[in-house]
PDB file of C-alpha atoms and ligand atoms in Angstrom:
ATOM      1  CA  MET A   7      17.368  -6.593  14.478  1.00  0.00           C
ATOM      2  CA  ASP A   8      16.619  -5.709  18.044  1.00  0.00           C
ATOM      3  CA  ILE A   9      16.492  -2.064  16.982  1.00  0.00           C
ATOM      4  CA  PRO A  10      13.438  -1.591  14.948  1.00  0.00           C
ATOM      5  CA  LEU A  11      13.244   0.387  11.684  1.00  0.00           C
ATOM      6  CA  LYS A  12      11.749   3.716  11.670  1.00  0.00           C
ATOM      7  CA  VAL A  13       9.480   4.792   9.078  1.00  0.00           C
ATOM      8  CA  TYR A  14       9.087   8.408   7.966  1.00  0.00           C
ATOM      9  CA  ILE A  15       6.065   9.437   5.953  1.00  0.00           C
ATOM     10  CA  LEU A  16       6.490  12.073   3.348  1.00  0.00           C
ATOM     11  CA  PRO A  17       3.341  13.452   1.583  1.00  0.00           C
ATOM     12  CA  VAL A  18       4.093  14.688  -1.963  1.00  0.00           C
ATOM     13  CA  LEU A  19       2.251  15.518  -5.206  1.00  0.00           C
ATOM     14  CA  GLU A  20      -1.533  15.594  -4.652  1.00  0.00           C
ATOM     15  CA  ASP A  21      -2.112  12.593  -2.239  1.00  0.00           C
ATOM     16  CA  ASN A  22       0.771  10.368  -2.541  1.00  0.00           C
ATOM     17  CA  TYR A  23       2.972   9.028   0.176  1.00  0.00           C
ATOM     18  CA  ILE A  24       6.745   8.462  -0.207  1.00  0.00           C
ATOM     19  CA  TYR A  25       8.066   6.280   2.677  1.00  0.00           C
ATOM     20  CA  ILE A  26      11.530   6.415   4.100  1.00  0.00           C
ATOM     21  CA  VAL A  27      12.686   3.503   6.131  1.00  0.00           C
ATOM     22  CA  SER A  28      15.699   3.948   8.049  1.00  0.00           C
ATOM     23  CA  ASP A  29      17.869   1.725  10.154  1.00  0.00           C
ATOM     24  CA  THR A  30      18.448   3.739  13.386  1.00  0.00           C
ATOM     25  CA  ALA A  31      21.620   1.925  13.958  1.00  0.00           C
ATOM     26  CA  THR A  32      23.596   2.972  10.727  1.00  0.00           C
ATOM     27  CA  SER A  33      21.268   5.910   9.389  1.00  0.00           C
ATOM     28  CA  GLU A  34      21.071   4.102   6.096  1.00  0.00           C
ATOM     29  CA  CYS A  35      17.800   4.105   4.795  1.00  0.00           C
ATOM     30  CA  VAL A  36      15.546   2.805   1.939  1.00  0.00           C
ATOM     31  CA  VAL A  37      13.019   4.902   0.039  1.00  0.00           C
ATOM     32  CA  ILE A  38       9.933   3.512  -1.387  1.00  0.00           C
ATOM     33  CA  ASP A  39       8.328   4.806  -4.423  1.00  0.00           C
ATOM     34  CA  PRO A  40       9.740   8.017  -4.831  1.00  0.00           C
ATOM     35  CA  GLY A  41       7.322   9.887  -7.150  1.00  0.00           C
ATOM     36  CA  VAL A  42       9.403  13.036  -6.940  1.00  0.00           C
ATOM     37  CA  ALA A  43      13.063  13.504  -5.985  1.00  0.00           C
ATOM     38  CA  GLU A  44      13.445  17.077  -4.520  1.00  0.00           C
ATOM     39  CA  PRO A  45      11.468  16.629  -1.093  1.00  0.00           C
ATOM     40  CA  VAL A  46      13.362  13.193  -0.673  1.00  0.00           C
ATOM     41  CA  ILE A  47      16.790  15.055  -1.121  1.00  0.00           C
ATOM     42  CA  LEU A  48      15.931  17.734   1.400  1.00  0.00           C
ATOM     43  CA  PHE A  49      14.445  15.273   3.810  1.00  0.00           C
ATOM     44  CA  LEU A  50      17.708  12.885   3.666  1.00  0.00           C
ATOM     45  CA  SER A  51      20.080  15.844   4.049  1.00  0.00           C
ATOM     46  CA  ARG A  52      17.795  17.343   7.109  1.00  0.00           C
ATOM     47  CA  HIS A  53      17.857  14.106   8.970  1.00  0.00           C
ATOM     48  CA  ASN A  54      21.399  12.943   7.968  1.00  0.00           C
ATOM     49  CA  LEU A  55      20.173   9.736   6.262  1.00  0.00           C
ATOM     50  CA  LYS A  56      22.297   7.793   3.702  1.00  0.00           C
ATOM     51  CA  LEU A  57      20.099   6.473   0.845  1.00  0.00           C
ATOM     52  CA  LYS A  58      20.897   2.761   0.430  1.00  0.00           C
ATOM     53  CA  GLU A  59      18.147   1.422  -1.584  1.00  0.00           C
ATOM     54  CA  ILE A  60      15.148   2.453  -3.512  1.00  0.00           C
ATOM     55  CA  TRP A  61      12.089   0.000  -3.718  1.00  0.00           C
ATOM     56  CA  ILE A  62       9.722   0.279  -6.503  1.00  0.00           C
ATOM     57  CA  THR A  63       6.180  -1.083  -6.317  1.00  0.00           C
ATOM     58  CA  HIS A  64       4.818  -0.359  -9.867  1.00  0.00           C
ATOM     59  CA  HIS A  65       5.682   1.654 -12.987  1.00  0.00           C
ATOM     60  CA  HIS A  66       3.174   4.559 -12.520  1.00  0.00           C
ATOM     61  CA  SER A  67       4.769   7.941 -12.809  1.00  0.00           C
ATOM     62  CA  ASP A  68       3.536   8.936  -9.473  1.00  0.00           C
ATOM     63  CA  HIS A  69       5.631   6.290  -7.874  1.00  0.00           C
ATOM     64  CA  ILE A  70       8.876   6.435 -10.081  1.00  0.00           C
ATOM     65  CA  GLY A  71       9.133  10.020 -11.088  1.00  0.00           C
ATOM     66  CA  GLY A  72      12.133  11.008  -8.937  1.00  0.00           C
ATOM     67  CA  LEU A  73      13.628   7.620  -9.446  1.00  0.00           C
ATOM     68  CA  ALA A  74      16.284   8.622 -12.202  1.00  0.00           C
ATOM     69  CA  GLU A  75      17.422  11.634 -10.188  1.00  0.00           C
ATOM     70  CA  LEU A  76      17.911   9.937  -6.883  1.00  0.00           C
ATOM     71  CA  LYS A  77      19.866   7.098  -8.313  1.00  0.00           C
ATOM     72  CA  GLU A  78      22.127   9.518 -10.220  1.00  0.00           C
ATOM     73  CA  LYS A  79      22.502  11.647  -7.167  1.00  0.00           C
ATOM     74  CA  TYR A  80      23.190   8.818  -4.644  1.00  0.00           C
ATOM     75  CA  GLY A  81      24.307   5.755  -6.688  1.00  0.00           C
ATOM     76  CA  CYS A  82      21.836   3.705  -4.661  1.00  0.00           C
ATOM     77  CA  ARG A  83      20.735   0.036  -5.554  1.00  0.00           C
ATOM     78  CA  VAL A  84      16.967  -0.079  -7.018  1.00  0.00           C
ATOM     79  CA  LEU A  85      14.756  -3.044  -6.517  1.00  0.00           C
ATOM     80  CA  GLY A  86      11.784  -3.089  -8.598  1.00  0.00           C
ATOM     81  CA  PRO A  87       9.164  -5.499 -10.691  1.00  0.00           C
ATOM     82  CA  ALA A  88      10.622  -7.715 -13.266  1.00  0.00           C
ATOM     83  CA  LYS A  89      10.140  -7.274 -16.875  1.00  0.00           C
ATOM     84  CA  GLN A  90      10.242  -3.457 -16.654  1.00  0.00           C
ATOM     85  CA  GLU A  91      13.567  -2.757 -18.156  1.00  0.00           C
ATOM     86  CA  GLU A  92      11.963  -0.305 -20.749  1.00  0.00           C
ATOM     87  CA  VAL A  93       9.653   1.751 -18.327  1.00  0.00           C
ATOM     88  CA  ILE A  94      12.214   1.600 -15.272  1.00  0.00           C
ATOM     89  CA  PRO A  95      15.757   1.086 -16.660  1.00  0.00           C
ATOM     90  CA  GLN A  96      17.062   2.126 -13.170  1.00  0.00           C
ATOM     91  CA  ILE A  97      16.250  -1.220 -11.600  1.00  0.00           C
ATOM     92  CA  ASP A  98      19.316  -3.229 -10.501  1.00  0.00           C
ATOM     93  CA  GLN A  99      17.558  -6.090  -9.001  1.00  0.00           C
ATOM     94  CA  GLN A 100      14.266  -7.438 -10.421  1.00  0.00           C
ATOM     95  CA  VAL A 101      12.095  -8.878  -7.679  1.00  0.00           C
ATOM     96  CA  THR A 102       9.510 -11.681  -7.885  1.00  0.00           C
ATOM     97  CA  ASP A 103       6.929 -13.458  -5.611  1.00  0.00           C
ATOM     98  CA  MET A 104       8.420 -14.921  -2.665  1.00  0.00           C
ATOM     99  CA  ASP A 105      11.744 -13.446  -2.897  1.00  0.00           C
ATOM    100  CA  LEU A 106      13.382 -13.589   0.391  1.00  0.00           C
ATOM    101  CA  LEU A 107      15.712 -10.470   0.723  1.00  0.00           C
ATOM    102  CA  SER A 108      16.980  -8.332   3.619  1.00  0.00           C
ATOM    103  CA  PHE A 109      17.860  -4.713   4.251  1.00  0.00           C
ATOM    104  CA  ASN A 110      20.791  -4.597   6.741  1.00  0.00           C
ATOM    105  CA  ASP A 111      19.526  -7.125   9.284  1.00  0.00           C
ATOM    106  CA  HIS A 112      15.868  -6.974   8.455  1.00  0.00           C
ATOM    107  CA  PRO A 113      14.552  -9.476   6.412  1.00  0.00           C
ATOM    108  CA  PHE A 114      11.585  -8.862   3.946  1.00  0.00           C
ATOM    109  CA  LYS A 115       9.661 -10.831   1.536  1.00  0.00           C
ATOM    110  CA  VAL A 116       8.381  -9.867  -1.848  1.00  0.00           C
ATOM    111  CA  PHE A 117       4.833 -10.461  -2.985  1.00  0.00           C
ATOM    112  CA  GLU A 118       3.374 -10.153  -6.427  1.00  0.00           C
ATOM    113  CA  LEU A 119       0.008  -8.483  -6.376  1.00  0.00           C
ATOM    114  CA  PRO A 120      -1.216  -8.003  -9.844  1.00  0.00           C
ATOM    115  CA  GLY A 121      -4.408  -6.076 -10.468  1.00  0.00           C
ATOM    116  CA  HIS A 122      -3.929  -2.388 -10.379  1.00  0.00           C
ATOM    117  CA  THR A 123      -1.141  -3.045 -12.767  1.00  0.00           C
ATOM    118  CA  LEU A 124       0.426  -6.467 -13.742  1.00  0.00           C
ATOM    119  CA  ASP A 125       3.890  -5.696 -12.560  1.00  0.00           C
ATOM    120  CA  HIS A 126       2.623  -4.616  -9.091  1.00  0.00           C
ATOM    121  CA  VAL A 127       4.825  -5.957  -6.117  1.00  0.00           C
ATOM    122  CA  SER A 128       4.838  -5.362  -2.477  1.00  0.00           C
ATOM    123  CA  TYR A 129       7.407  -5.383   0.305  1.00  0.00           C
ATOM    124  CA  TRP A 130       6.761  -7.269   3.649  1.00  0.00           C
ATOM    125  CA  LEU A 131       9.302  -6.575   6.493  1.00  0.00           C
ATOM    126  CA  TYR A 132       7.937  -9.706   8.286  1.00  0.00           C
ATOM    127  CA  LYS A 133       9.682  -9.063  11.623  1.00  0.00           C
ATOM    128  CA  ASP A 134       9.308  -5.369  11.872  1.00  0.00           C
ATOM    129  CA  LYS A 135       5.585  -6.085  10.633  1.00  0.00           C
ATOM    130  CA  TYR A 136       5.355  -3.584   7.828  1.00  0.00           C
ATOM    131  CA  LEU A 137       3.936  -4.072   4.436  1.00  0.00           C
ATOM    132  CA  PHE A 138       4.541  -1.705   1.736  1.00  0.00           C
ATOM    133  CA  CYS A 139       1.887  -2.350  -0.752  1.00  0.00           C
ATOM    134  CA  GLY A 140       1.574   0.673  -3.188  1.00  0.00           C
ATOM    135  CA  ASP A 141      -1.710   1.046  -4.968  1.00  0.00           C
ATOM    136  CA  THR A 142      -3.115  -2.458  -4.200  1.00  0.00           C
ATOM    137  CA  LEU A 143      -4.832  -2.081  -0.857  1.00  0.00           C
ATOM    138  CA  PHE A 144      -5.678   1.358   0.583  1.00  0.00           C
ATOM    139  CA  SER A 145      -7.226   2.001   3.893  1.00  0.00           C
ATOM    140  CA  LEU A 146     -10.961   1.318   3.532  1.00  0.00           C
ATOM    141  CA  GLY A 147     -10.317   0.830  -0.286  1.00  0.00           C
ATOM    142  CA  CYS A 148      -8.219  -0.695  -3.093  1.00  0.00           C
ATOM    143  CA  GLY A 149      -6.505   0.393  -6.243  1.00  0.00           C
ATOM    144  CA  PHE A 150      -8.114   0.840  -9.354  1.00  0.00           C
ATOM    145  CA  ILE A 151      -7.889  -1.884 -11.591  1.00  0.00           C
ATOM    146  CA  PHE A 152      -5.903  -0.612 -14.634  1.00  0.00           C
ATOM    147  CA  GLU A 153      -4.138  -3.582 -16.124  1.00  0.00           C
ATOM    148  CA  GLY A 154      -5.128  -6.955 -14.287  1.00  0.00           C
ATOM    149  CA  ASP A 155      -8.684  -8.265 -13.842  1.00  0.00           C
ATOM    150  CA  TYR A 156     -10.912  -8.350 -10.906  1.00  0.00           C
ATOM    151  CA  LYS A 157     -10.071 -11.857  -9.987  1.00  0.00           C
ATOM    152  CA  GLN A 158      -6.457 -11.063  -9.931  1.00  0.00           C
ATOM    153  CA  MET A 159      -7.052  -8.086  -7.694  1.00  0.00           C
ATOM    154  CA  TRP A 160      -9.094 -10.135  -5.291  1.00  0.00           C
ATOM    155  CA  ASN A 161      -6.456 -12.788  -5.063  1.00  0.00           C
ATOM    156  CA  SER A 162      -3.931 -10.056  -4.531  1.00  0.00           C
ATOM    157  CA  LEU A 163      -5.840  -8.671  -1.580  1.00  0.00           C
ATOM    158  CA  CYS A 164      -6.447 -12.175  -0.182  1.00  0.00           C
ATOM    159  CA  LYS A 165      -2.631 -12.565  -0.159  1.00  0.00           C
ATOM    160  CA  ILE A 166      -2.306  -9.388   2.103  1.00  0.00           C
ATOM    161  CA  ARG A 167      -5.272 -10.586   4.115  1.00  0.00           C
ATOM    162  CA  ALA A 168      -3.483 -13.653   5.152  1.00  0.00           C
ATOM    163  CA  LEU A 169      -0.659 -11.809   6.760  1.00  0.00           C
ATOM    164  CA  PRO A 170      -0.610 -11.371  10.561  1.00  0.00           C
ATOM    165  CA  GLU A 171      -3.373  -9.144  11.807  1.00  0.00           C
ATOM    166  CA  ASP A 172      -0.984  -6.742  13.622  1.00  0.00           C
ATOM    167  CA  THR A 173       0.875  -5.788  10.285  1.00  0.00           C
ATOM    168  CA  LEU A 174       1.128  -2.154   9.499  1.00  0.00           C
ATOM    169  CA  ILE A 175       0.083  -1.325   6.030  1.00  0.00           C
ATOM    170  CA  TYR A 176       1.760   1.537   4.199  1.00  0.00           C
ATOM    171  CA  CYS A 177      -0.279   2.529   1.155  1.00  0.00           C
ATOM    172  CA  GLY A 178       0.641   4.634  -1.770  1.00  0.00           C
ATOM    173  CA  HIS A 179      -2.062   7.194  -1.281  1.00  0.00           C
ATOM    174  CA  GLU A 180      -4.006   9.218   1.440  1.00  0.00           C
ATOM    175  CA  TYR A 181      -7.549   8.128   0.354  1.00  0.00           C
ATOM    176  CA  THR A 182      -9.070   6.933   3.466  1.00  0.00           C
ATOM    177  CA  GLN A 183     -11.316   9.588   4.101  1.00  0.00           C
ATOM    178  CA  LYS A 184     -12.940   9.532   0.686  1.00  0.00           C
ATOM    179  CA  ASN A 185     -13.005   5.617   0.876  1.00  0.00           C
ATOM    180  CA  ALA A 186     -14.672   5.889   4.422  1.00  0.00           C
ATOM    181  CA  LYS A 187     -17.699   7.672   2.708  1.00  0.00           C
ATOM    182  CA  PHE A 188     -18.017   4.820   0.189  1.00  0.00           C
ATOM    183  CA  ALA A 189     -17.736   2.155   2.666  1.00  0.00           C
ATOM    184  CA  LEU A 190     -20.227   3.824   4.984  1.00  0.00           C
ATOM    185  CA  SER A 191     -22.468   4.109   2.116  1.00  0.00           C
ATOM    186  CA  ILE A 192     -22.821   0.338   1.484  1.00  0.00           C
ATOM    187  CA  ASP A 193     -22.074  -0.819   5.043  1.00  0.00           C
ATOM    188  CA  PRO A 194     -23.689   1.857   7.142  1.00  0.00           C
ATOM    189  CA  GLU A 195     -24.354  -0.228  10.150  1.00  0.00           C
ATOM    190  CA  ASN A 196     -20.907  -1.585  10.796  1.00  0.00           C
ATOM    191  CA  GLU A 197     -19.865  -0.343  14.270  1.00  0.00           C
ATOM    192  CA  ASN A 198     -16.162  -0.803  13.564  1.00  0.00           C
ATOM    193  CA  LEU A 199     -16.250   1.121  10.269  1.00  0.00           C
ATOM    194  CA  ILE A 200     -18.120   4.088  12.007  1.00  0.00           C
ATOM    195  CA  GLN A 201     -15.705   4.336  14.837  1.00  0.00           C
ATOM    196  CA  TYR A 202     -12.654   3.912  12.447  1.00  0.00           C
ATOM    197  CA  SER A 203     -14.136   6.505  10.303  1.00  0.00           C
ATOM    198  CA  LYS A 204     -14.317   9.136  13.063  1.00  0.00           C
ATOM    199  CA  GLU A 205     -10.666   8.517  13.977  1.00  0.00           C
ATOM    200  CA  VAL A 206      -9.855   9.143  10.335  1.00  0.00           C
ATOM    201  CA  ASP A 207     -11.824  12.368  10.262  1.00  0.00           C
ATOM    202  CA  GLU A 208     -10.173  13.395  13.361  1.00  0.00           C
ATOM    203  CA  LYS A 209      -6.511  12.824  12.150  1.00  0.00           C
ATOM    204  CA  ARG A 210      -7.299  14.696   8.785  1.00  0.00           C
ATOM    205  CA  GLU A 211      -8.729  17.645  10.607  1.00  0.00           C
ATOM    206  CA  LYS A 212      -5.257  17.731  12.522  1.00  0.00           C
ATOM    207  CA  GLY A 213      -3.583  17.366   8.915  1.00  0.00           C
ATOM    208  CA  GLU A 214      -2.118  13.926  10.017  1.00  0.00           C
ATOM    209  CA  PRO A 215      -1.726  10.942   7.756  1.00  0.00           C
ATOM    210  CA  THR A 216      -4.296   8.194   8.449  1.00  0.00           C
ATOM    211  CA  LEU A 217      -1.387   5.627   7.439  1.00  0.00           C
ATOM    212  CA  PRO A 218      -0.209   3.198   8.422  1.00  0.00           C
ATOM    213  CA  ALA A 219      -3.502   1.266   8.647  1.00  0.00           C
ATOM    214  CA  LEU A 220      -3.522  -1.894  10.969  1.00  0.00           C
ATOM    215  CA  LEU A 221      -4.400  -4.872   8.930  1.00  0.00           C
ATOM    216  CA  LYS A 222      -6.800  -6.145  11.768  1.00  0.00           C
ATOM    217  CA  THR A 223      -8.807  -2.716  11.418  1.00  0.00           C
ATOM    218  CA  GLU A 224      -9.002  -3.262   7.583  1.00  0.00           C
ATOM    219  CA  MET A 225     -10.397  -6.708   8.012  1.00  0.00           C
ATOM    220  CA  PHE A 226     -13.388  -5.438  10.127  1.00  0.00           C
ATOM    221  CA  THR A 227     -13.948  -2.315   7.950  1.00  0.00           C
ATOM    222  CA  ASN A 228     -12.689  -2.473   4.411  1.00  0.00           C
ATOM    223  CA  PRO A 229     -15.259  -3.746   2.079  1.00  0.00           C
ATOM    224  CA  PHE A 230     -12.940  -4.838  -0.573  1.00  0.00           C
ATOM    225  CA  LEU A 231     -11.156  -7.161   1.869  1.00  0.00           C
ATOM    226  CA  ARG A 232     -14.516  -8.573   2.990  1.00  0.00           C
ATOM    227  CA  ALA A 233     -16.103  -9.482  -0.350  1.00  0.00           C
ATOM    228  CA  ASP A 234     -16.292 -13.288   0.644  1.00  0.00           C
ATOM    229  CA  LEU A 235     -18.649 -12.508   3.553  1.00  0.00           C
ATOM    230  CA  PRO A 236     -22.209 -14.094   3.423  1.00  0.00           C
ATOM    231  CA  PHE A 237     -23.510 -10.419   4.144  1.00  0.00           C
ATOM    232  CA  TRP A 238     -22.978  -9.236   0.445  1.00  0.00           C
ATOM    233  CA  GLU A 239     -24.619 -12.188  -1.255  1.00  0.00           C
ATOM    234  CA  LYS A 240     -27.860 -10.944   0.474  1.00  0.00           C
ATOM    235  CA  GLU A 241     -27.173  -7.221   0.330  1.00  0.00           C
ATOM    236  CA  LEU A 242     -26.295  -7.437  -3.488  1.00  0.00           C
ATOM    237  CA  LYS A 243     -28.671  -9.942  -4.418  1.00  0.00           C
ATOM    238  CA  MET A 244     -26.075 -12.165  -5.675  1.00  0.00           C
ATOM    239  CA  PRO A 245     -26.746 -15.672  -3.943  1.00  0.00           C
ATOM    240  CA  GLU A 246     -23.960 -18.095  -4.350  1.00  0.00           C
ATOM    241  CA  ALA A 247     -21.817 -15.483  -6.193  1.00  0.00           C
ATOM    242  CA  PRO A 248     -18.063 -16.173  -6.025  1.00  0.00           C
ATOM    243  CA  ALA A 249     -16.290 -13.805  -3.693  1.00  0.00           C
ATOM    244  CA  ALA A 250     -14.334 -12.304  -7.028  1.00  0.00           C
ATOM    245  CA  GLU A 251     -17.682 -11.612  -8.518  1.00  0.00           C
ATOM    246  CA  ILE A 252     -19.148  -9.835  -5.334  1.00  0.00           C
ATOM    247  CA  PHE A 253     -15.487  -7.991  -5.243  1.00  0.00           C
ATOM    248  CA  LYS A 254     -16.185  -6.909  -8.974  1.00  0.00           C
ATOM    249  CA  ASN A 255     -19.562  -5.431  -8.060  1.00  0.00           C
ATOM    250  CA  LEU A 256     -18.460  -3.572  -5.062  1.00  0.00           C
ATOM    251  CA  ARG A 257     -15.398  -2.032  -7.099  1.00  0.00           C
ATOM    252  CA  ASP A 258     -17.676  -1.102  -9.781  1.00  0.00           C
ATOM    253  CA  LYS A 259     -19.990   0.537  -7.322  1.00  0.00           C
ATOM    254  CA  LYS A 260     -17.058   2.493  -5.965  1.00  0.00           C
ATOM    255  CA  ASN A 261     -16.060   3.800  -9.453  1.00  0.00           C
ATOM    256  CA  LYS A 262     -19.385   5.280 -10.035  1.00  0.00           C
ATOM    257  CA  PHE A 263     -19.795   6.705  -6.229  1.00  0.00           C
ATOM    258  CA  LYS A 264     -20.085  10.289  -5.720  1.00  0.00           C
ATOM    259  CA  ALA A 265     -19.658  11.674  -2.196  1.00  0.00           C
TER     260      ALA A 265
HETATM  261 ZN1  LIG B  28      -0.575   3.343  -9.303  1.00  0.00          ZN
END
C-alpha cells in the first residue's frame, strides 16, 4: 500500500472516460467502465499492463460496450452491480452497498448510488483517496435521472459529499465546461465557482481532462451538492422546501438549460 496506484485517463467515444488503475509494483491493473475495447487493448500493450479486473458502475452501453471483448481476450475478473445477469452476463462478482474488497493491497469500498440508474454503484479506494463514481456526480454537475427518482439521486450525492474532502473524483464523462455554464447562470457571484470555471477553460483549451475533480472544490462550486444551502430557498422562492425538492428544481432547470 506504500506505493500508490497510478490512474490513467483514457478519453473515448464522444466524451467518456475509461480509467485504468495500475499497481506500479506489479503492473497489474483494473479497467473501469470500458465503453469500448480497442483503445484499452492498445493502451495496455503500450504500457505493458496486465489486466486483472474490470469494474463496472452501471449498465449503460457507453460504460460496458468493450467488456465482452476484453474479458474474452484477457480472462480478467469482472465486478459489477447485482441483479444485472441479463444485461451484463460477464459479471463474476456482484457488488453491493458497503462491500469491503481489495485490489492487490489496496482496499476499497462499494457504494450503491441509485438515481442515474437503479443499479449504479461506485468504487472508493479509500486509502488512495480515489472515487470512481460513473455517472452519478460530475464535476459541477450530476447525472441525468433515468431510472431512479430525485430523492434517491440527492441521497446518493449526499453519500459522496460525506467522504473526506481530499477525495479525488473520477467521473464517467468530460462535461465540466458545459456544467460550468449552467452553474454560473444560477450562481453567478460564487467566487470559488468563477475561479474554478477559469481553470476548467484553461485545461480544455490545452485539450487536458478536467478530471479528477477534488471533492472539496465540488463542495464549494457544484450546485447539485449544495441543494441544502439556505441560499436556494430564497433564490428559488421555495421557503422551507426539503433539500430533495430544491435539488429537483435545480436538476429540472439544468435539463432545460441552453448555453
Ligand atoms: Zn450512464
